[in-house]
C-alpha atoms as an extended CHARMM CRD file, in Angstrom:
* protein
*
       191  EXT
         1         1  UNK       CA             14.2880000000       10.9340000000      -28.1810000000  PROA      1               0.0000000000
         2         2  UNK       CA             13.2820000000        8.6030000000      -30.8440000000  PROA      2               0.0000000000
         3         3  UNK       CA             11.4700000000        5.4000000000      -29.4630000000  PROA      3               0.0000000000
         4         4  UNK       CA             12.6360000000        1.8600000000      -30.8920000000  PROA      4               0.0000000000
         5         5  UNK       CA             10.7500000000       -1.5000000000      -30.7770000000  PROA      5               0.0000000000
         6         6  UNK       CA             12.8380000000       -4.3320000000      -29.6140000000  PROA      6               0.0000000000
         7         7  UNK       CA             11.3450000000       -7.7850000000      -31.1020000000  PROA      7               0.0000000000
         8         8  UNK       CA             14.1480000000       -9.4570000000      -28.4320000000  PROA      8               0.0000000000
         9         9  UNK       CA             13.1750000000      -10.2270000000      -24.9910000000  PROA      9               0.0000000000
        10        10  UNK       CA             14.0340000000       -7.7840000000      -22.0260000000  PROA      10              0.0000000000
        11        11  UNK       CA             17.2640000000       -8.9930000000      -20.0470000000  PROA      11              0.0000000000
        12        12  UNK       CA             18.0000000000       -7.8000000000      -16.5950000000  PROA      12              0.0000000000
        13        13  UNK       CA             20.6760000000       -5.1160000000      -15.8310000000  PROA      13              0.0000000000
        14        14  UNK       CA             24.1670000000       -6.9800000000      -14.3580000000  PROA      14              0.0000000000
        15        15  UNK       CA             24.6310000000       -5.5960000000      -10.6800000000  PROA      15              0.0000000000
        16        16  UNK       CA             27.5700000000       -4.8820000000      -10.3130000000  PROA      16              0.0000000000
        17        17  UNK       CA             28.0970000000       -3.6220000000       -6.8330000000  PROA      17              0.0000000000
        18        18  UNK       CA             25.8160000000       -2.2710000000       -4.6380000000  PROA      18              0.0000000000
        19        19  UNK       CA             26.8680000000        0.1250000000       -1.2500000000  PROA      19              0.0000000000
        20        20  UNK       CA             25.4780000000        1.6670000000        1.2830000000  PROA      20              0.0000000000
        21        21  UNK       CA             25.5390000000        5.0450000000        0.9400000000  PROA      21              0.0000000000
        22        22  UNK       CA             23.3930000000        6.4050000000        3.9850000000  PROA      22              0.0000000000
        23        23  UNK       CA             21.6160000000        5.1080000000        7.0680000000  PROA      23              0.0000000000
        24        24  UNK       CA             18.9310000000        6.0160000000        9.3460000000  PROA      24              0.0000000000
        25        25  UNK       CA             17.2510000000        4.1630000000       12.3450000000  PROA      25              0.0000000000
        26        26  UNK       CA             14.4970000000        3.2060000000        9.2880000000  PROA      26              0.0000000000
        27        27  UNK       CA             16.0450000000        3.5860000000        6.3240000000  PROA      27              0.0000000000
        28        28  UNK       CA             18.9530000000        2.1070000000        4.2640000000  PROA      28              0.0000000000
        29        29  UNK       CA             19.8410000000        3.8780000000        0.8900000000  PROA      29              0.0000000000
        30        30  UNK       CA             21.9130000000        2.0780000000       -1.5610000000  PROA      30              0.0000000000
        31        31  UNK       CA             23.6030000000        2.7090000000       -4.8980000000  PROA      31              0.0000000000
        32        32  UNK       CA             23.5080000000        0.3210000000       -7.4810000000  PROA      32              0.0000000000
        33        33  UNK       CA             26.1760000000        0.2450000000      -10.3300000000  PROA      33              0.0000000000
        34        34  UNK       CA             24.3900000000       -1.5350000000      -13.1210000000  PROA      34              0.0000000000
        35        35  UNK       CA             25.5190000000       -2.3380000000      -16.3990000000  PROA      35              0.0000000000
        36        36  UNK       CA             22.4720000000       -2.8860000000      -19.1230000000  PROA      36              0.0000000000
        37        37  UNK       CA             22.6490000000       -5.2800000000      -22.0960000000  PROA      37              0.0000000000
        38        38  UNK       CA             23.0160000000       -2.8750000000      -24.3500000000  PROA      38              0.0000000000
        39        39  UNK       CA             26.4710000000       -1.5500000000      -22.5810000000  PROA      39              0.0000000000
        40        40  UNK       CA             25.1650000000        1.4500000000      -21.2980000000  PROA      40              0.0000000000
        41        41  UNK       CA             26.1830000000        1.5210000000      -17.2940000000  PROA      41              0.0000000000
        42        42  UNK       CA             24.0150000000        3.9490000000      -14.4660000000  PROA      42              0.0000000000
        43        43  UNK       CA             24.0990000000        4.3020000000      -10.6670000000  PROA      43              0.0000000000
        44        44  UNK       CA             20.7490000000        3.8610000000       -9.1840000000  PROA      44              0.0000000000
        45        45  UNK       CA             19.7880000000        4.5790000000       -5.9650000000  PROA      45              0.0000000000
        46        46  UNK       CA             17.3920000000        3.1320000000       -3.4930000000  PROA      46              0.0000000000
        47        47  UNK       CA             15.8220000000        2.3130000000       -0.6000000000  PROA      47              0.0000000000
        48        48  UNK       CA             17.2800000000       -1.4500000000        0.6980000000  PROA      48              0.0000000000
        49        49  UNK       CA             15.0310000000       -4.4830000000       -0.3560000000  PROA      49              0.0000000000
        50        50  UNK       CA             12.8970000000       -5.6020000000        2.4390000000  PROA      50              0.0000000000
        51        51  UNK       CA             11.0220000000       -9.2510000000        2.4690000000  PROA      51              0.0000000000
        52        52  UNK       CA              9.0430000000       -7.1980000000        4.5200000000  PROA      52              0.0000000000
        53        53  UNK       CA              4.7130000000       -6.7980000000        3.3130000000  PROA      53              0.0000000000
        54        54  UNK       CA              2.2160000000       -4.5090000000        4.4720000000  PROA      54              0.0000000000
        55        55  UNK       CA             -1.7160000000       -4.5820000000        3.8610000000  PROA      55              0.0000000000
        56        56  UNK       CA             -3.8120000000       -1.9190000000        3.8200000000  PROA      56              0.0000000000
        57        57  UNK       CA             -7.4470000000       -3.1010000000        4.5700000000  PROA      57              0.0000000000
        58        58  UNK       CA            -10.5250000000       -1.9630000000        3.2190000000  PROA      58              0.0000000000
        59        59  UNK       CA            -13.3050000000       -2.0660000000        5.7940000000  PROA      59              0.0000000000
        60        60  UNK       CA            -16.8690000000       -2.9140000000        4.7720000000  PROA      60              0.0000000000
        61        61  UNK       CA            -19.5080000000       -1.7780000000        7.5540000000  PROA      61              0.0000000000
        62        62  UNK       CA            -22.9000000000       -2.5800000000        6.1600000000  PROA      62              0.0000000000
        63        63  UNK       CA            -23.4390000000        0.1650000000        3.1990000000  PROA      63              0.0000000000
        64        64  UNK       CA            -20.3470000000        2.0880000000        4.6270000000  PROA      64              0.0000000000
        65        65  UNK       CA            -16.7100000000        2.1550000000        4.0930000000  PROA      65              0.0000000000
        66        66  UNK       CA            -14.6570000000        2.5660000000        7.1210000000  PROA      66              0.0000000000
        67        67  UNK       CA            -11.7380000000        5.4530000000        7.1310000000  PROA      67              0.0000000000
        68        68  UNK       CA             -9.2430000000        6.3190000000        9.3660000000  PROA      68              0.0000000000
        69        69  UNK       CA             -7.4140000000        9.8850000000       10.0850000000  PROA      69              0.0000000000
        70        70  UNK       CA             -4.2890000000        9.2610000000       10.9650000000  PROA      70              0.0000000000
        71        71  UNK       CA             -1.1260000000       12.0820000000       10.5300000000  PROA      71              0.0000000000
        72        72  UNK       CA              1.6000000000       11.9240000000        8.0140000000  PROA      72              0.0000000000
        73        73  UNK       CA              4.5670000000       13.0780000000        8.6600000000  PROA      73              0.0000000000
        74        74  UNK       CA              5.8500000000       12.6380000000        4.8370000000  PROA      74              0.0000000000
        75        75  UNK       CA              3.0470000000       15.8330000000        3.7470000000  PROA      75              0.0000000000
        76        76  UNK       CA              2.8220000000       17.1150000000        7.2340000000  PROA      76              0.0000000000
        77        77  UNK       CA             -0.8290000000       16.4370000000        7.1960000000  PROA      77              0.0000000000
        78        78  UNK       CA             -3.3640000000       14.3190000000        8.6840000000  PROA      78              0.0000000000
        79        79  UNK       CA             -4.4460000000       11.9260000000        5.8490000000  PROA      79              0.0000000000
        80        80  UNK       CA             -8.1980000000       10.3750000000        5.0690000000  PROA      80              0.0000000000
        81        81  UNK       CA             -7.3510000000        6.5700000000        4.1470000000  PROA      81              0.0000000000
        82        82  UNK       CA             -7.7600000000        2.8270000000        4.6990000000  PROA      82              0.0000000000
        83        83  UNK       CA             -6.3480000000        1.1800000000        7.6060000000  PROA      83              0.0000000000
        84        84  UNK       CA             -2.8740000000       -0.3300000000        6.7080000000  PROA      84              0.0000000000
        85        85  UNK       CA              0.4050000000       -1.7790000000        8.5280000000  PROA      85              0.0000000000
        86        86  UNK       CA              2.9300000000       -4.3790000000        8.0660000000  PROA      86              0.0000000000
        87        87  UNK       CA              2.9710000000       -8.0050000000        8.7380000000  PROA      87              0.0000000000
        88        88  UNK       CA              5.2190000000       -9.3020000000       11.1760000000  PROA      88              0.0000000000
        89        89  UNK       CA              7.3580000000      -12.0600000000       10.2910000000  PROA      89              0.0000000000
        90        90  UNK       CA              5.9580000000      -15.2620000000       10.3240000000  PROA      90              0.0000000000
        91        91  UNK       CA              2.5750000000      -13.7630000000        9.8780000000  PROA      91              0.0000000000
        92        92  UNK       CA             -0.2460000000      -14.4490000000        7.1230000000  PROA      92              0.0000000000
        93        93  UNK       CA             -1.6370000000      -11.5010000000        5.3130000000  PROA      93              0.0000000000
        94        94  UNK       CA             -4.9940000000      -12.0520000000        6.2410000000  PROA      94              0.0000000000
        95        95  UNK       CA             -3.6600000000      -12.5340000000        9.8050000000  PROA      95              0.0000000000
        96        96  UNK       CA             -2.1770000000       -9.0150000000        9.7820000000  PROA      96              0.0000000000
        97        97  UNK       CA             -4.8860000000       -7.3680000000        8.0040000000  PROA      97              0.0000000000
        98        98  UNK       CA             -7.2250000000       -8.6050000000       10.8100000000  PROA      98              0.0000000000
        99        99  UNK       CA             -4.7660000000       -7.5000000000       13.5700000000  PROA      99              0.0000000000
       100       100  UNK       CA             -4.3110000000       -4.1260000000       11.9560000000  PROA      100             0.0000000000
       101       101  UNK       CA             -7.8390000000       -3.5450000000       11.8740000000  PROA      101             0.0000000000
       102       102  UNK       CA             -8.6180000000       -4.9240000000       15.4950000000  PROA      102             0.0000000000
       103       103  UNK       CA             -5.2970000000       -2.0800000000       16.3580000000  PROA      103             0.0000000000
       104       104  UNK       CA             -6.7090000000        0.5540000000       13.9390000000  PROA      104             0.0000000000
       105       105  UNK       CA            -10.2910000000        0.5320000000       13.7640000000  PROA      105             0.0000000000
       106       106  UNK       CA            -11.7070000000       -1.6740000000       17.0780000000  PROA      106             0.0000000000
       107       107  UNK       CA            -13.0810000000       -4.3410000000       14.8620000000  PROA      107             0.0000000000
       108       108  UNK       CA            -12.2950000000       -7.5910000000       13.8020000000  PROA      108             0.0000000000
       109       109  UNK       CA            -13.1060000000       -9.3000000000       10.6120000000  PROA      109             0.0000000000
       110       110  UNK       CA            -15.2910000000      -12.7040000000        9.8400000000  PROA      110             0.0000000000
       111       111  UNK       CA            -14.7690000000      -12.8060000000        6.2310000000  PROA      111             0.0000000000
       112       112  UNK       CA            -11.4350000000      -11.1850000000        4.6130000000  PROA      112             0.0000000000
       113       113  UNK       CA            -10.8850000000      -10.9590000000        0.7980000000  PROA      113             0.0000000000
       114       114  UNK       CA             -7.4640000000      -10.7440000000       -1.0220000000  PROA      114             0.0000000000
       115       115  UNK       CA             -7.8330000000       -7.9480000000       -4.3840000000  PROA      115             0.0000000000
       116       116  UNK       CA             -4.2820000000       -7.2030000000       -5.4220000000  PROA      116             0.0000000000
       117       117  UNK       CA             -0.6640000000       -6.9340000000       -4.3460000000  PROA      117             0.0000000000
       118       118  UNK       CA              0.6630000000       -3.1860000000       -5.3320000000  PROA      118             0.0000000000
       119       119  UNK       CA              4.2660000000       -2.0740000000       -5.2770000000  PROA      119             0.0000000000
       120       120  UNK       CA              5.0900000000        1.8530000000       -4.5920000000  PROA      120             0.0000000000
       121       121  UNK       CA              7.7800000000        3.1150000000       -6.3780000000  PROA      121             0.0000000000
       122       122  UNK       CA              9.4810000000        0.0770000000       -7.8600000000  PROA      122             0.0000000000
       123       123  UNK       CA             12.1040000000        2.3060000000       -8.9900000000  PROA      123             0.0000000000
       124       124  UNK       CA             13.1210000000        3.0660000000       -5.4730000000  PROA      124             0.0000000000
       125       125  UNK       CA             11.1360000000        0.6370000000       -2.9580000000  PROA      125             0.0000000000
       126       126  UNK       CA             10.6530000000       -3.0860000000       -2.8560000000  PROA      126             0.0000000000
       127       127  UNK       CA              7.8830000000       -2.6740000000       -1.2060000000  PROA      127             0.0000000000
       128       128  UNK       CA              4.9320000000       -4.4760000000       -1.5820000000  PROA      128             0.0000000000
       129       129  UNK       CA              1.3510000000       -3.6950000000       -0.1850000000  PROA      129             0.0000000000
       130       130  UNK       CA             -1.7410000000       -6.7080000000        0.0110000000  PROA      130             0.0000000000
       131       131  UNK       CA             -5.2290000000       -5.3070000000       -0.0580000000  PROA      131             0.0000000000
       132       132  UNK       CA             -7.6970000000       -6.4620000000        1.7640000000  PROA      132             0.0000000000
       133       133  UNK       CA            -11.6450000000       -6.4050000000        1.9810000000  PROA      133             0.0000000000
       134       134  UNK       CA            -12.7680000000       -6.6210000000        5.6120000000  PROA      134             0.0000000000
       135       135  UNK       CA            -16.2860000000       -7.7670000000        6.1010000000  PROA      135             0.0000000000
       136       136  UNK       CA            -18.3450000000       -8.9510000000        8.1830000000  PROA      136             0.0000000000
       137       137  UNK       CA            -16.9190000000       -7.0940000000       11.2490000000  PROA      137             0.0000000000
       138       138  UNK       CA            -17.5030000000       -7.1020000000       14.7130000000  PROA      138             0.0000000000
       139       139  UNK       CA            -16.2470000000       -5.1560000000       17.7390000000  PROA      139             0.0000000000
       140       140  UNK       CA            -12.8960000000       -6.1910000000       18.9020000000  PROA      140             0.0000000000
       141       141  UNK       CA            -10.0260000000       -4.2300000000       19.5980000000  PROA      141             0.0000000000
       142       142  UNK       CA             -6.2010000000       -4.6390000000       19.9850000000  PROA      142             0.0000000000
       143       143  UNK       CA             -3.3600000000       -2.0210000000       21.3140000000  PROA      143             0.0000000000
       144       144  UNK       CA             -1.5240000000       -0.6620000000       18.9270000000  PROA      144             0.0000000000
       145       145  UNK       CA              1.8110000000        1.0760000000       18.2480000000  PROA      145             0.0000000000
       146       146  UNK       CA             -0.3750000000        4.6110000000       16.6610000000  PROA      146             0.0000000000
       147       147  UNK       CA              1.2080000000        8.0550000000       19.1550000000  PROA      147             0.0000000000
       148       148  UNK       CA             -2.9440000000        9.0380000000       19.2040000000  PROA      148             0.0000000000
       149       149  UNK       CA             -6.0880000000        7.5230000000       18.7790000000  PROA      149             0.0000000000
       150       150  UNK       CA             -6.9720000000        7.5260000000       15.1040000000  PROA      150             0.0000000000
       151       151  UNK       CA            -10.4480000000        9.0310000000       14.4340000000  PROA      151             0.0000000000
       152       152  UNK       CA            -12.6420000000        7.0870000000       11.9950000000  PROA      152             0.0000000000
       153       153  UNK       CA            -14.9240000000        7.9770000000        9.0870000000  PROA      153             0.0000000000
       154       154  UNK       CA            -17.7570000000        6.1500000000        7.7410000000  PROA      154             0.0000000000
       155       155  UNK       CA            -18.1920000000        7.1150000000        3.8640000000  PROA      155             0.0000000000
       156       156  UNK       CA            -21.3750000000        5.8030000000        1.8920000000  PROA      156             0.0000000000
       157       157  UNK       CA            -20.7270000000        2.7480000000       -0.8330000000  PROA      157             0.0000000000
       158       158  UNK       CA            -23.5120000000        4.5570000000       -2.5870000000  PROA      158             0.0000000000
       159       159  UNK       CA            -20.7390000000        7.7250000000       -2.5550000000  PROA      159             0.0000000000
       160       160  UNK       CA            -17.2270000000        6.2650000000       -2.8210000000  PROA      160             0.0000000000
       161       161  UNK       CA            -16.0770000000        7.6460000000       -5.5230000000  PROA      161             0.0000000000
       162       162  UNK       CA            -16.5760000000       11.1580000000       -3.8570000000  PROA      162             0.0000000000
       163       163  UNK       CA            -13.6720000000       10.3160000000       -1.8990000000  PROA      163             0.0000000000
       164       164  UNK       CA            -11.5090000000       11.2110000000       -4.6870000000  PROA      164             0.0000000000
       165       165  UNK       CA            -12.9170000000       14.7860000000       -4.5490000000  PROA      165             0.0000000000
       166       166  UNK       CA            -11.5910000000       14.8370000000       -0.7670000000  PROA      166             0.0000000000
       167       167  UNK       CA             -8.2820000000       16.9260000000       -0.8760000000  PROA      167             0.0000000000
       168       168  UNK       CA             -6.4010000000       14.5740000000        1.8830000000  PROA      168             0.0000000000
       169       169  UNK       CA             -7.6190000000       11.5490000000        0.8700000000  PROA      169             0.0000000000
       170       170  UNK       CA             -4.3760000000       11.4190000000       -2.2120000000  PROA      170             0.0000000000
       171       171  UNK       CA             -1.9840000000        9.1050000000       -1.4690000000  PROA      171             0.0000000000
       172       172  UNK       CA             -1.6130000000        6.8810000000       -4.2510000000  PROA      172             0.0000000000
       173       173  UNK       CA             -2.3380000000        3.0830000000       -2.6390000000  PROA      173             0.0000000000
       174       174  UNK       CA             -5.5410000000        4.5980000000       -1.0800000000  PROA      174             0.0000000000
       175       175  UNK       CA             -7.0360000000        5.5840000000       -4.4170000000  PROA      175             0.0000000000
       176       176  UNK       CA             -6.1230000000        2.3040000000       -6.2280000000  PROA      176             0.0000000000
       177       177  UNK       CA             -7.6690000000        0.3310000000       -3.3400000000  PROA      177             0.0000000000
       178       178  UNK       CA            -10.7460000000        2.5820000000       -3.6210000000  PROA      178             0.0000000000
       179       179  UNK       CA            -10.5980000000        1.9050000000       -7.6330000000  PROA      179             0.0000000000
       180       180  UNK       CA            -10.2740000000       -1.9080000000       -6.7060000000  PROA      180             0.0000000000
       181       181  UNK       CA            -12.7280000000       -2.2450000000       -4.1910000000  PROA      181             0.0000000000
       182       182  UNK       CA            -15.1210000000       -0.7380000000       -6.2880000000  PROA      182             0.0000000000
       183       183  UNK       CA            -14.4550000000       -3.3450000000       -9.2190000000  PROA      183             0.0000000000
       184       184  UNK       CA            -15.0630000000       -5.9370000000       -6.6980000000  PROA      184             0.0000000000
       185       185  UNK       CA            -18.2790000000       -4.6580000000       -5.6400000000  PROA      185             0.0000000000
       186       186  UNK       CA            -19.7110000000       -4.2100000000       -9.2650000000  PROA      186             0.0000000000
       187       187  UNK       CA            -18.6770000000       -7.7260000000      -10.1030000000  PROA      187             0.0000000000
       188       188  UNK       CA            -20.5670000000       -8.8330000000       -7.1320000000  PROA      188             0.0000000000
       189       189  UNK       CA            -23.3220000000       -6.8420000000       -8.5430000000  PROA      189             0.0000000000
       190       190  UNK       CA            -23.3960000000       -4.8430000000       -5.0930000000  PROA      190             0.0000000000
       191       191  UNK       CA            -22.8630000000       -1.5590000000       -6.4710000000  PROA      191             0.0000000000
């Protein structure tokens, strides 16, 4: 396929309908008749937008980083990865990140620090997930809505980037969080 440079600014696909086309107690696929500006016309299909945000928060404890096991039933798998959850409406992120880890990990958080908002997906999701840096923490816990306890890992700073060699710590917000975090860190000239 031969590439071509446009010199003309990018115009949004026309919608022009959009149906349900299967439901679940979570889910809502649609399809999405769109016609570009160049005339060509697809079907898309995704996942309903949602207003809805999550945050996934990365836990500073002292020199550690503080992981969570928790099972995924996407891979089957228990996963190695930051807490995360969504925020409930009317919430703050920073609000949710600090209940999530008070649910998740049985601390609270004194000093919280937004990096980056990260979609998954876009061609399928609207999702969008706010990461956090926890610090400062201190014991607190809140119940959550996890089936089991979730057991916790304390990795090195000194090591983080070992994670990556971890075969179930993969999925795809975890790592850029990890990448993120450590940016933030060598800007702070902590690392």
């Amino acid at each position: 396929m031969k590439r071509r440079f446009m010199n003309k600014p990018l115009q949004k696909p026309q919608i022009l309908n959009v149906e349900t086309v299967a439901r679940s107690r979570l889910f809502n696929v649609e399809s999405v008749d769109l016609a570009f500006s160049n005339g060509v016309h697809r079907v898309y299909e995704r996942m309903r937008p949602s207003e809805r945000e999550a945050v996934m928060i990365v836990p500073v404890l002292g020199d550690k980083l503080v992981l969570i096991r928790e099972y995924a039933v996407g891979t089957e798998s228990y996963e190695l990865g930051f807490p995360k959850g969504l925020i409930d409406p009317g919430e703050l992120p920073f609000d949710a990140a600090n209940r999530e880890l008070q649910e998740e990990v049985g601390f609270g958080a004194k000093k919280l620090s937004f990096l980056k908002k990260v979609t998954m997906a876009p061609s399928y999701f609207s999702s969008k997930m706010n990461i956090i840096v926890a610090e400062d923490l201190y014991e607190s816990s809140l119940e959550g809505d996890e089936p089991e306890p979730l057991v916790q890992e304390h990795w090195p700073l000194a090591k983080m980037m070992d994670l990556l060699k971890e075969p179930d710590f993969s999925e795809a917000r975890n790592i850029s969080a990890l990448f993120l975090v450590r940016e933030w860190l060598n800007q702070q000239g902590r690392l």
